[in-house]
XYZ file of C-alpha atoms in Angstrom:
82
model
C -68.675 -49.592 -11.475
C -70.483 -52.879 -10.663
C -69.612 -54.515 -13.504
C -66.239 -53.851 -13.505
C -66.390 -55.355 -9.731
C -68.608 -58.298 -11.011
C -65.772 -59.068 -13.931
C -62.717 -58.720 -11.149
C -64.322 -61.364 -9.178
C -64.627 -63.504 -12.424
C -60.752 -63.510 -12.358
C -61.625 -60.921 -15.741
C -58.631 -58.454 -14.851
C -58.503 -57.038 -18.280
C -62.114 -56.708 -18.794
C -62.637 -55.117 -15.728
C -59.760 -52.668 -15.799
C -61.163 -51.584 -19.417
C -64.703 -51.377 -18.154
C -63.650 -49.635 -14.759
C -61.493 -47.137 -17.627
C -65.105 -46.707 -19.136
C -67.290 -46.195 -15.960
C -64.580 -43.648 -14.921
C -64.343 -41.524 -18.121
C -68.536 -40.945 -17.646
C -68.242 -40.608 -13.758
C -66.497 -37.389 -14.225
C -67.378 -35.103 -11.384
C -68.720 -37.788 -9.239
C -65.849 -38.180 -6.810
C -67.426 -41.027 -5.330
C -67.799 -43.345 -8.339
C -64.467 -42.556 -9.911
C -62.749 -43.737 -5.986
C -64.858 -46.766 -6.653
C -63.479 -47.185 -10.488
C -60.108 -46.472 -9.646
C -59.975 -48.590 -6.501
C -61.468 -51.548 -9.018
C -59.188 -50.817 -11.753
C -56.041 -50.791 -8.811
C -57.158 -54.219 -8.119
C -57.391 -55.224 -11.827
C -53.513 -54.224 -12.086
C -52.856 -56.146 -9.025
C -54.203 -58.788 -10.751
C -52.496 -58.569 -14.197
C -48.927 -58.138 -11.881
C -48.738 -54.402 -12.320
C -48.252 -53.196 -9.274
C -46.855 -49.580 -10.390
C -50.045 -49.473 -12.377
C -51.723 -50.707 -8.988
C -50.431 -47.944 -6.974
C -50.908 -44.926 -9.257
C -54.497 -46.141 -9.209
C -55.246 -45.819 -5.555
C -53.405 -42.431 -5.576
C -56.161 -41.131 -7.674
C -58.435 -43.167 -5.886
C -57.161 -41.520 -2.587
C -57.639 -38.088 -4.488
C -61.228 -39.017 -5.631
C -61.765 -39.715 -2.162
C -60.086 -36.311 -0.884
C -62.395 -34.888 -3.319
C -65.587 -36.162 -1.369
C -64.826 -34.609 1.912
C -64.744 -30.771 0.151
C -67.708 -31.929 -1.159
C -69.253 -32.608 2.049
C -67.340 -30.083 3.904
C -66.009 -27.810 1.625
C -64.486 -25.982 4.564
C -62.293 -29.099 5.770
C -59.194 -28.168 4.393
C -59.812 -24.504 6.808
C -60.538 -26.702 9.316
C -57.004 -29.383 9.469
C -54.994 -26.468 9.157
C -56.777 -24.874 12.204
């Protein structure tokens, strides 16, 4: 995840989309290091002038991050409705 972030602020869009692509694929299960990867690779797009590619990235960013409040309160969802 860092060095995906350390390439984006090198202006290295591409290489740190495809290394933010890596981190995520071994992240798997770790919902707070894929909603860093995903947020990087959203900025990557942003970068490159995809901004569809942008926003479908910090949707699963934003679900990554849903994902780490079950994980600390894995009765939230009981909770909102309540």
């Amino acid at each position: 995840a860092r060095l995906a972030e350390v390439r984006l602020q090198a202006g290295e869009s591409q290489q740190a989309a495809a290394t933010a692509d890596r981190a995520n694929s071994l992240a798997r299960g770790n919902p707070y290091l894929e909603a860093r990867n995903w947020r990087t690779l959203a900025d990557a797009r942003r970068q490159q002038g995809d901004t569809q590619g942008a926003q479908l990235a910090r949707q699963q960013a934003e679900q990554a991050r849903l994902r780490q409040r079950v994980e600390i309160d894995p009765d939230a969802s009981l909770t909102r409705q309540a």
